[in-house]
mmCIF file of C-alpha atoms in Angstrom:
data_model
loop_
_atom_site.group_PDB
_atom_site.id
_atom_site.type_symbol
_atom_site.label_atom_id
_atom_site.label_comp_id
_atom_site.label_asym_id
_atom_site.label_seq_id
_atom_site.Cartn_x
_atom_site.Cartn_y
_atom_site.Cartn_z
ATOM 1 C CA UNK C 911 -109.234 16.522 -3.408
ATOM 2 C CA UNK C 912 -108.308 17.603 0.050
ATOM 3 C CA UNK C 913 -107.709 21.185 -0.999
ATOM 4 C CA UNK C 914 -110.989 21.387 -3.130
ATOM 5 C CA UNK C 915 -113.315 19.628 -0.454
ATOM 6 C CA UNK C 916 -111.639 19.919 3.014
ATOM 7 C CA UNK C 917 -108.116 21.124 3.886
ATOM 8 C CA UNK C 918 -104.656 20.606 2.544
ATOM 9 C CA UNK C 919 -101.230 21.787 3.876
ATOM 10 C CA UNK C 920 -98.026 22.673 1.822
ATOM 11 C CA UNK C 921 -94.541 23.273 2.923
ATOM 12 C CA UNK C 922 -93.633 26.328 0.648
ATOM 13 C CA UNK C 923 -90.528 27.329 2.674
ATOM 14 C CA UNK C 924 -88.533 27.521 -0.595
ATOM 15 C CA UNK C 925 -90.281 31.058 -1.556
ATOM 16 C CA UNK C 926 -87.958 33.882 -1.109
ATOM 17 C CA UNK C 927 -88.901 36.285 1.806
ATOM 18 C CA UNK C 928 -87.500 39.780 1.571
ATOM 19 C CA UNK C 929 -88.013 42.540 4.224
ATOM 20 C CA UNK C 930 -87.767 45.961 2.575
ATOM 21 C CA UNK C 931 -87.797 49.121 4.815
ATOM 22 C CA UNK C 932 -86.596 52.521 5.455
ATOM 23 C CA UNK C 933 -87.781 56.125 4.734
ATOM 24 C CA UNK C 934 -89.250 56.391 1.335
ATOM 25 C CA UNK C 935 -89.455 52.612 0.752
ATOM 26 C CA UNK C 936 -93.127 52.625 -0.495
ATOM 27 C CA UNK C 937 -92.511 55.464 -2.968
ATOM 28 C CA UNK C 938 -89.358 53.683 -4.295
ATOM 29 C CA UNK C 939 -90.860 50.322 -4.598
ATOM 30 C CA UNK C 940 -93.899 51.836 -6.501
ATOM 31 C CA UNK C 941 -91.373 52.848 -9.100
ATOM 32 C CA UNK C 942 -90.237 49.356 -9.494
ATOM 33 C CA UNK C 943 -93.439 47.240 -9.517
ATOM 34 C CA UNK C 944 -96.085 47.159 -12.035
ATOM 35 C CA UNK C 945 -99.016 47.542 -9.831
ATOM 36 C CA UNK C 946 -99.873 50.725 -7.707
ATOM 37 C CA UNK C 947 -98.625 49.916 -4.135
ATOM 38 C CA UNK C 948 -98.605 53.593 -2.789
ATOM 39 C CA UNK C 949 -102.024 53.657 -1.486
ATOM 40 C CA UNK C 950 -102.166 49.991 -0.234
ATOM 41 C CA UNK C 951 -103.545 50.144 3.258
ATOM 42 C CA UNK C 952 -101.496 48.678 6.108
ATOM 43 C CA UNK C 953 -101.739 45.035 6.807
ATOM 44 C CA UNK C 954 -102.940 44.375 3.236
ATOM 45 C CA UNK C 955 -101.389 42.233 0.501
ATOM 46 C CA UNK C 956 -101.132 43.230 -3.372
ATOM 47 C CA UNK C 957 -99.916 41.227 -6.370
ATOM 48 C CA UNK C 958 -97.414 42.728 -8.778
ATOM 49 C CA UNK C 959 -94.894 42.189 -11.561
ATOM 50 C CA UNK C 960 -91.228 43.087 -11.702
ATOM 51 C CA UNK C 961 -90.518 44.162 -15.351
ATOM 52 C CA UNK C 962 -87.242 44.672 -17.306
ATOM 53 C CA UNK C 963 -86.869 47.836 -19.615
ATOM 54 C CA UNK C 964 -88.334 46.017 -22.500
ATOM 55 C CA UNK C 965 -91.534 45.162 -20.543
ATOM 56 C CA UNK C 966 -90.592 41.466 -20.019
ATOM 57 C CA UNK C 967 -91.552 39.697 -16.746
ATOM 58 C CA UNK C 968 -88.668 39.159 -14.514
ATOM 59 C CA UNK C 969 -91.035 37.674 -11.715
ATOM 60 C CA UNK C 970 -94.369 38.045 -10.156
ATOM 61 C CA UNK C 971 -94.332 38.974 -6.573
ATOM 62 C CA UNK C 972 -96.753 39.563 -3.436
ATOM 63 C CA UNK C 973 -96.180 42.611 -1.348
ATOM 64 C CA UNK C 974 -97.196 42.786 2.157
ATOM 65 C CA UNK C 975 -97.356 46.273 3.696
ATOM 66 C CA UNK C 976 -96.561 45.921 7.332
ATOM 67 C CA UNK C 977 -95.891 49.782 8.069
ATOM 68 C CA UNK C 978 -95.877 53.059 6.359
ATOM 69 C CA UNK C 979 -92.451 52.167 4.804
ATOM 70 C CA UNK C 980 -92.019 48.594 5.636
ATOM 71 C CA UNK C 981 -92.755 45.683 3.347
ATOM 72 C CA UNK C 982 -92.389 41.868 3.219
ATOM 73 C CA UNK C 983 -91.929 40.941 -0.410
ATOM 74 C CA UNK C 984 -92.454 37.207 -1.457
ATOM 75 C CA UNK C 985 -90.802 36.228 -4.650
ATOM 76 C CA UNK C 986 -90.538 32.909 -6.392
ATOM 77 C CA UNK C 987 -87.743 30.606 -5.337
ATOM 78 C CA UNK C 988 -86.152 30.314 -8.700
ATOM 79 C CA UNK C 989 -85.968 33.957 -9.214
ATOM 80 C CA UNK C 990 -85.040 35.053 -5.750
ATOM 81 C CA UNK C 991 -81.403 35.796 -6.338
ATOM 82 C CA UNK C 992 -82.285 37.669 -9.555
ATOM 83 C CA UNK C 993 -85.032 39.705 -7.787
ATOM 84 C CA UNK C 994 -82.819 40.764 -4.880
ATOM 85 C CA UNK C 995 -80.175 42.075 -7.253
ATOM 86 C CA UNK C 996 -82.921 43.903 -9.261
ATOM 87 C CA UNK C 997 -84.267 45.536 -6.122
ATOM 88 C CA UNK C 998 -80.778 46.573 -4.923
ATOM 89 C CA UNK C 999 -79.872 48.005 -8.392
ATOM 90 C CA UNK C 1000 -83.058 50.081 -8.424
ATOM 91 C CA UNK C 1001 -83.701 51.029 -4.794
ATOM 92 C CA UNK C 1002 -81.999 53.970 -2.980
ATOM 93 C CA UNK C 1003 -78.881 52.717 -1.046
ATOM 94 C CA UNK C 1004 -80.446 53.920 2.399
ATOM 95 C CA UNK C 1005 -83.327 51.379 1.920
ATOM 96 C CA UNK C 1006 -82.622 48.121 3.788
ATOM 97 C CA UNK C 1007 -83.162 44.699 2.056
ATOM 98 C CA UNK C 1008 -82.977 41.658 4.241
ATOM 99 C CA UNK C 1009 -83.622 38.191 3.176
ATOM 100 C CA UNK C 1010 -84.609 35.323 5.538
ATOM 101 C CA UNK C 1011 -83.254 32.470 3.444
ATOM 102 C CA UNK C 1012 -81.307 31.008 6.241
ATOM 103 C CA UNK C 1013 -84.009 30.507 8.809
ATOM 104 C CA UNK C 1014 -87.519 30.805 7.147
ATOM 105 C CA UNK C 1015 -90.639 28.725 7.006
ATOM 106 C CA UNK C 1016 -93.788 29.200 4.956
ATOM 107 C CA UNK C 1017 -96.523 27.000 5.249
ATOM 108 C CA UNK C 1018 -99.925 27.135 3.162
ATOM 109 C CA UNK C 1019 -103.110 25.962 4.677
ATOM 110 C CA UNK C 1020 -105.644 25.662 1.712
ATOM 111 C CA UNK C 1021 -109.383 24.506 1.322
ATOM 112 C CA UNK C 1022 -112.774 25.510 2.328
ATOM 113 C CA UNK C 1023 -112.260 24.186 5.804
ATOM 114 C CA UNK C 1024 -108.917 25.799 6.242
ATOM 115 C CA UNK C 1025 -110.270 28.464 8.832
ATOM 116 C CA UNK C 1026 -112.133 25.969 10.865
ATOM 117 C CA UNK C 1027 -109.190 23.784 11.074
ATOM 118 C CA UNK C 1028 -106.719 26.566 11.733
ATOM 119 C CA UNK C 1029 -108.882 28.435 14.274
ATOM 120 C CA UNK C 1030 -108.280 26.376 17.429
ATOM 121 C CA UNK C 1031 -104.625 26.794 16.882
ATOM 122 C CA UNK C 1032 -104.626 30.394 16.433
ATOM 123 C CA UNK C 1033 -104.954 33.323 18.764
ATOM 124 C CA UNK C 1034 -106.635 35.585 16.194
ATOM 125 C CA UNK C 1035 -110.255 35.527 15.221
ATOM 126 C CA UNK C 1036 -109.962 34.321 11.695
ATOM 127 C CA UNK C 1037 -113.393 35.181 10.714
ATOM 128 C CA UNK C 1038 -112.283 38.823 10.948
ATOM 129 C CA UNK C 1039 -109.402 38.174 8.439
ATOM 130 C CA UNK C 1040 -110.462 39.167 4.994
ATOM 131 C CA UNK C 1041 -108.982 37.981 1.700
ATOM 132 C CA UNK C 1042 -105.554 39.592 1.355
ATOM 133 C CA UNK C 1043 -105.259 40.887 4.885
ATOM 134 C CA UNK C 1044 -102.145 40.126 6.798
ATOM 135 C CA UNK C 1045 -101.042 40.434 10.484
ATOM 136 C CA UNK C 1046 -98.774 39.089 13.103
ATOM 137 C CA UNK C 1047 -100.361 36.480 15.429
ATOM 138 C CA UNK C 1048 -99.604 33.160 17.229
ATOM 139 C CA UNK C 1049 -100.132 29.750 16.083
ATOM 140 C CA UNK C 1050 -99.408 26.821 18.480
ATOM 141 C CA UNK C 1051 -97.433 29.045 20.774
ATOM 142 C CA UNK C 1052 -95.248 30.284 17.762
ATOM 143 C CA UNK C 1053 -94.996 33.855 16.663
ATOM 144 C CA UNK C 1054 -96.058 34.050 12.945
ATOM 145 C CA UNK C 1055 -97.018 36.225 10.252
ATOM 146 C CA UNK C 1056 -100.120 35.274 8.548
ATOM 147 C CA UNK C 1057 -101.949 36.283 5.528
ATOM 148 C CA UNK C 1058 -105.294 35.157 3.938
ATOM 149 C CA UNK C 1059 -104.542 33.920 0.574
ATOM 150 C CA UNK C 1060 -102.985 31.201 -1.654
ATOM 151 C CA UNK C 1061 -102.156 29.712 -4.988
ATOM 152 C CA UNK C 1062 -104.912 27.156 -5.428
ATOM 153 C CA UNK C 1063 -108.125 28.904 -6.344
ATOM 154 C CA UNK C 1064 -109.418 27.757 -2.658
ATOM 155 C CA UNK C 1065 -109.716 29.732 0.467
ATOM 156 C CA UNK C 1066 -106.900 29.419 2.865
ATOM 157 C CA UNK C 1067 -103.915 31.125 4.776
ATOM 158 C CA UNK C 1068 -100.154 31.376 4.279
ATOM 159 C CA UNK C 1069 -98.182 31.311 7.442
ATOM 160 C CA UNK C 1070 -94.554 32.578 7.925
ATOM 161 C CA UNK C 1071 -92.234 32.242 10.650
ATOM 162 C CA UNK C 1072 -88.778 31.113 11.779
ATOM 163 C CA UNK C 1073 -87.678 27.816 10.167
ATOM 164 C CA UNK C 1074 -86.783 26.259 13.468
ATOM 165 C CA UNK C 1075 -90.348 26.327 14.502
ATOM 166 C CA UNK C 1076 -91.681 24.481 11.401
ATOM 167 C CA UNK C 1077 -91.795 20.943 12.713
ATOM 168 C CA UNK C 1078 -94.202 21.728 15.668
ATOM 169 C CA UNK C 1079 -96.554 23.840 13.533
ATOM 170 C CA UNK C 1080 -96.616 21.131 10.555
ATOM 171 C CA UNK C 1081 -97.275 18.464 13.331
ATOM 172 C CA UNK C 1082 -100.065 20.396 14.754
ATOM 173 C CA UNK C 1083 -101.783 21.103 11.492
ATOM 174 C CA UNK C 1084 -101.540 17.438 10.554
ATOM 175 C CA UNK C 1085 -102.970 16.468 14.083
ATOM 176 C CA UNK C 1086 -105.847 18.791 13.497
ATOM 177 C CA UNK C 1087 -106.735 17.042 10.270
ATOM 178 C CA UNK C 1088 -105.038 18.712 7.363
ATOM 179 C CA UNK C 1089 -103.758 16.477 4.584
ATOM 180 C CA UNK C 1090 -100.127 17.031 3.781
ATOM 181 C CA UNK C 1091 -99.877 17.905 -0.074
ATOM 182 C CA UNK C 1092 -96.733 18.256 -2.353
ATOM 183 C CA UNK C 1093 -95.785 20.654 -4.847
ATOM 184 C CA UNK C 1094 -97.141 18.404 -7.644
ATOM 185 C CA UNK C 1095 -100.551 18.849 -6.167
ATOM 186 C CA UNK C 1096 -99.981 22.620 -5.824
ATOM 187 C CA UNK C 1097 -99.185 22.784 -9.445
ATOM 188 C CA UNK C 1098 -102.306 20.832 -10.580
ATOM 189 C CA UNK C 1099 -104.424 23.246 -8.234
ATOM 190 C CA UNK C 1100 -103.010 26.416 -9.578
ATOM 191 C CA UNK C 1101 -103.374 25.205 -13.169
ATOM 192 C CA UNK C 1102 -107.143 24.362 -12.419
ATOM 193 C CA UNK C 1103 -107.394 27.896 -11.076
ATOM 194 C CA UNK C 1104 -106.016 29.253 -14.161
ATOM 195 C CA UNK C 1105 -103.041 30.946 -12.340
ATOM 196 C CA UNK C 1106 -99.538 31.441 -14.152
ATOM 197 C CA UNK C 1107 -96.249 29.971 -13.096
ATOM 198 C CA UNK C 1108 -92.968 31.582 -13.688
ATOM 199 C CA UNK C 1109 -90.963 29.805 -16.505
ATOM 200 C CA UNK C 1110 -94.129 28.554 -17.937
ATOM 201 C CA UNK C 1111 -96.494 31.254 -18.451
ATOM 202 C CA UNK C 1112 -94.300 34.155 -17.277
ATOM 203 C CA UNK C 1113 -90.889 34.862 -18.895
ATOM 204 C CA UNK C 1114 -88.558 37.652 -19.371
ATOM 205 C CA UNK C 1115 -89.188 37.578 -23.152
ATOM 206 C CA UNK C 1116 -92.986 38.032 -22.792
ATOM 207 C CA UNK C 1117 -94.882 41.111 -21.562
ATOM 208 C CA UNK C 1118 -97.766 41.010 -19.151
ATOM 209 C CA UNK C 1119 -100.320 41.181 -22.167
ATOM 210 C CA UNK C 1120 -98.784 38.087 -23.754
ATOM 211 C CA UNK C 1121 -98.805 36.179 -20.471
ATOM 212 C CA UNK C 1122 -102.404 37.037 -19.555
ATOM 213 C CA UNK C 1123 -101.492 39.152 -16.602
ATOM 214 C CA UNK C 1124 -101.968 42.565 -18.310
ATOM 215 C CA UNK C 1125 -104.492 43.579 -15.621
ATOM 216 C CA UNK C 1126 -101.756 44.117 -13.049
ATOM 217 C CA UNK C 1127 -99.616 46.371 -15.260
ATOM 218 C CA UNK C 1128 -100.887 49.848 -14.179
ATOM 219 C CA UNK C 1129 -99.805 51.924 -17.012
ATOM 220 C CA UNK C 1130 -101.849 54.954 -15.788
ATOM 221 C CA UNK C 1131 -99.243 55.175 -13.144
ATOM 222 C CA UNK C 1132 -96.676 57.888 -13.711
ATOM 223 C CA UNK C 1133 -93.645 55.924 -13.853
ATOM 224 C CA UNK C 1134 -92.416 52.364 -13.366
ATOM 225 C CA UNK C 1135 -89.723 50.104 -14.954
ATOM 226 C CA UNK C 1136 -91.024 48.752 -18.309
ATOM 227 C CA UNK C 1137 -93.959 51.157 -18.380
ATOM 228 C CA UNK C 1138 -92.626 52.979 -21.646
ATOM 229 C CA UNK C 1139 -92.191 49.671 -23.524
ATOM 230 C CA UNK C 1140 -95.683 48.401 -22.464
ATOM 231 C CA UNK C 1141 -97.288 51.385 -23.958
ATOM 232 C CA UNK C 1142 -96.114 50.250 -27.437
ATOM 233 C CA UNK C 1143 -96.986 46.621 -26.788
ATOM 234 C CA UNK C 1144 -100.609 46.536 -25.445
ATOM 235 C CA UNK C 1145 -101.731 44.480 -28.452
ATOM 236 C CA UNK C 1146 -99.566 41.415 -28.801
ATOM 237 C CA UNK C 1147 -99.821 38.992 -31.803
ATOM 238 C CA UNK C 1148 -99.786 35.913 -29.233
ATOM 239 C CA UNK C 1149 -100.976 35.548 -25.809
ATOM 240 C CA UNK C 1150 -101.741 32.663 -23.132
ATOM 241 C CA UNK C 1151 -105.110 31.008 -23.699
ATOM 242 C CA UNK C 1152 -106.705 28.009 -21.712
ATOM 243 C CA UNK C 1153 -107.770 24.941 -23.514
ATOM 244 C CA UNK C 1154 -109.783 21.947 -22.385
ATOM 245 C CA UNK C 1155 -109.295 18.369 -23.964
ATOM 246 C CA UNK C 1156 -112.248 16.827 -25.575
ATOM 247 C CA UNK C 1157 -111.101 13.251 -25.117
ATOM 248 C CA UNK C 1158 -108.645 11.348 -22.800
ATOM 249 C CA UNK C 1159 -105.500 12.996 -24.019
ATOM 250 C CA UNK C 1160 -103.351 14.686 -21.372
ATOM 251 C CA UNK C 1161 -101.538 17.747 -22.636
ATOM 252 C CA UNK C 1162 -97.986 18.463 -21.325
ATOM 253 C CA UNK C 1163 -95.674 21.448 -21.338
ATOM 254 C CA UNK C 1164 -94.031 21.728 -24.845
ATOM 255 C CA UNK C 1165 -96.649 19.741 -26.814
ATOM 256 C CA UNK C 1166 -97.522 21.506 -30.168
ATOM 257 C CA UNK C 1167 -101.025 23.035 -30.726
ATOM 258 C CA UNK C 1168 -102.281 22.500 -34.116
ATOM 259 C CA UNK C 1169 -104.954 24.375 -36.288
ATOM 260 C CA UNK C 1170 -105.892 23.576 -39.780
ATOM 261 C CA UNK C 1171 -102.927 21.198 -40.076
ATOM 262 C CA UNK C 1172 -100.351 23.839 -38.946
ATOM 263 C CA UNK C 1173 -98.687 24.280 -35.534
ATOM 264 C CA UNK C 1174 -99.879 27.461 -34.176
ATOM 265 C CA UNK C 1175 -98.205 27.470 -30.497
ATOM 266 C CA UNK C 1176 -97.427 25.062 -27.752
ATOM 267 C CA UNK C 1177 -98.472 24.169 -24.333
ATOM 268 C CA UNK C 1178 -96.795 26.002 -21.607
ATOM 269 C CA UNK C 1179 -98.388 24.136 -18.717
ATOM 270 C CA UNK C 1180 -100.691 20.970 -18.912
ATOM 271 C CA UNK C 1181 -102.189 18.109 -16.651
ATOM 272 C CA UNK C 1182 -105.117 15.874 -16.014
ATOM 273 C CA UNK C 1183 -107.648 17.858 -13.843
ATOM 274 C CA UNK C 1184 -108.911 15.302 -11.143
ATOM 275 C CA UNK C 1185 -111.618 17.823 -10.247
ATOM 276 C CA UNK C 1186 -113.044 17.976 -13.684
ATOM 277 C CA UNK C 1187 -111.839 14.760 -15.121
ATOM 278 C CA UNK C 1188 -110.321 16.271 -18.208
ATOM 279 C CA UNK C 1189 -107.029 17.136 -19.648
ATOM 280 C CA UNK C 1190 -106.392 20.897 -19.299
ATOM 281 C CA UNK C 1191 -103.638 23.236 -20.409
ATOM 282 C CA UNK C 1192 -102.472 26.924 -20.856
ATOM 283 C CA UNK C 1193 -100.751 27.474 -24.207
ATOM 284 C CA UNK C 1194 -99.117 30.407 -25.959
ATOM 285 C CA UNK C 1195 -101.325 31.111 -29.189
ATOM 286 C CA UNK C 1196 -102.064 33.576 -31.699
ATOM 287 C CA UNK C 1197 -104.320 36.410 -30.550
ATOM 288 C CA UNK C 1198 -106.723 35.487 -33.412
ATOM 289 C CA UNK C 1199 -107.607 32.271 -31.602
ATOM 290 C CA UNK C 1200 -110.533 33.037 -29.358
ATOM 291 C CA UNK C 1201 -112.788 31.136 -26.776
ATOM 292 C CA UNK C 1202 -114.863 28.547 -28.389
ATOM 293 C CA UNK C 1203 -112.464 27.747 -31.124
ATOM 294 C CA UNK C 1204 -111.359 24.146 -31.683
ATOM 295 C CA UNK C 1205 -107.699 23.325 -31.800
ATOM 296 C CA UNK C 1206 -105.654 20.079 -31.656
ATOM 297 C CA UNK C 1207 -102.798 19.049 -29.210
ATOM 298 C CA UNK C 1208 -100.094 16.741 -30.657
ATOM 299 C CA UNK C 1209 -99.591 13.916 -28.058
ATOM 300 C CA UNK C 1210 -96.871 11.690 -29.364
ATOM 301 C CA UNK C 1211 -97.944 11.185 -32.925
ATOM 302 C CA UNK C 1212 -101.628 11.606 -32.645
ATOM 303 C CA UNK C 1213 -103.785 14.655 -32.641
ATOM 304 C CA UNK C 1214 -106.334 15.127 -29.929
ATOM 305 C CA UNK C 1215 -109.236 17.855 -30.218
ATOM 306 C CA UNK C 1216 -109.667 20.595 -27.441
ATOM 307 C CA UNK C 1217 -111.387 23.829 -27.327
ATOM 308 C CA UNK C 1218 -110.328 27.213 -26.137
ATOM 309 C CA UNK C 1219 -112.036 28.111 -22.889
ATOM 310 C CA UNK C 1220 -112.060 31.030 -20.482
ATOM 311 C CA UNK C 1221 -110.166 30.332 -17.242
ATOM 312 C CA UNK C 1222 -110.297 29.251 -14.588
ATOM 313 C CA UNK C 1223 -111.108 25.622 -15.333
ATOM 314 C CA UNK C 1224 -112.284 25.181 -11.761
ATOM 315 C CA UNK C 1225 -114.193 28.186 -10.299
ATOM 316 C CA UNK C 1226 -112.525 29.896 -7.388
ATOM 317 C CA UNK C 1227 -114.100 29.002 -4.282
ATOM 318 C CA UNK C 1228 -115.840 31.969 -2.358
ATOM 319 C CA UNK C 1229 -113.369 33.730 -0.091
ATOM 320 C CA UNK C 1230 -114.074 36.262 2.688
#
């Protein structure tokens, strides 16, 4: 509720932070990631996937271009070691990869009032920071790297800096009126926003087209890992769909999805949405099932009706 109506703050310091730099870094990264990063302007952020040779998703990542050949790459915590090995295996040896695991903090300030709450603590005019801009600045006398973005469907900022400075930044945000939020709340918010989570909607066995993130696989790009496999897999038999419960049932990961008396798939993420007051879920289902179709979710031994809907469940708030 704080994130949807006011301002919430999350400690997401578990996310992996990697600095990748050296001559030719941008060109080399562009041969690894699914998106086209070569023309991304300085001080901008881009979403991408790491794929294996079969087109399966190793991870979804964010790239922050801080120089012509200097990047900060943020990866999921559970995949950080795997991602780093992948980068080292495919980047030229002269390119440097440095992780921040021993002394890193990352705090996400999220909600419609995030800019107003953060502004008195920040030396930069946040009204000039657009969605997916990134820059160095100062927050409560702490040198930070800040980006406008987030994983909740709300406006907000993600702040990265040395871990030793985290307590004073965290306390200042709470004193300014931000509500401390846990990762359970973050998971509900990202699901309301229709955003995928690695290990749920994203997996090495599934292509971006199955996972519903095909938009970030730029197959018109000349070459990247997994591209050749994707060219043959653009029309999958199954894909992630969003479903909204009709009654009081709460769908959970692993629950069977039934149609015409037969199991056709299962829930990959599910919860009760406090914002809309209904159970919501993402599920891997046959491509023949479309928006508007009715299905049932098996909750214990009972079948509960649901409809396939177009995500997000909660509209993304307007963002600068």
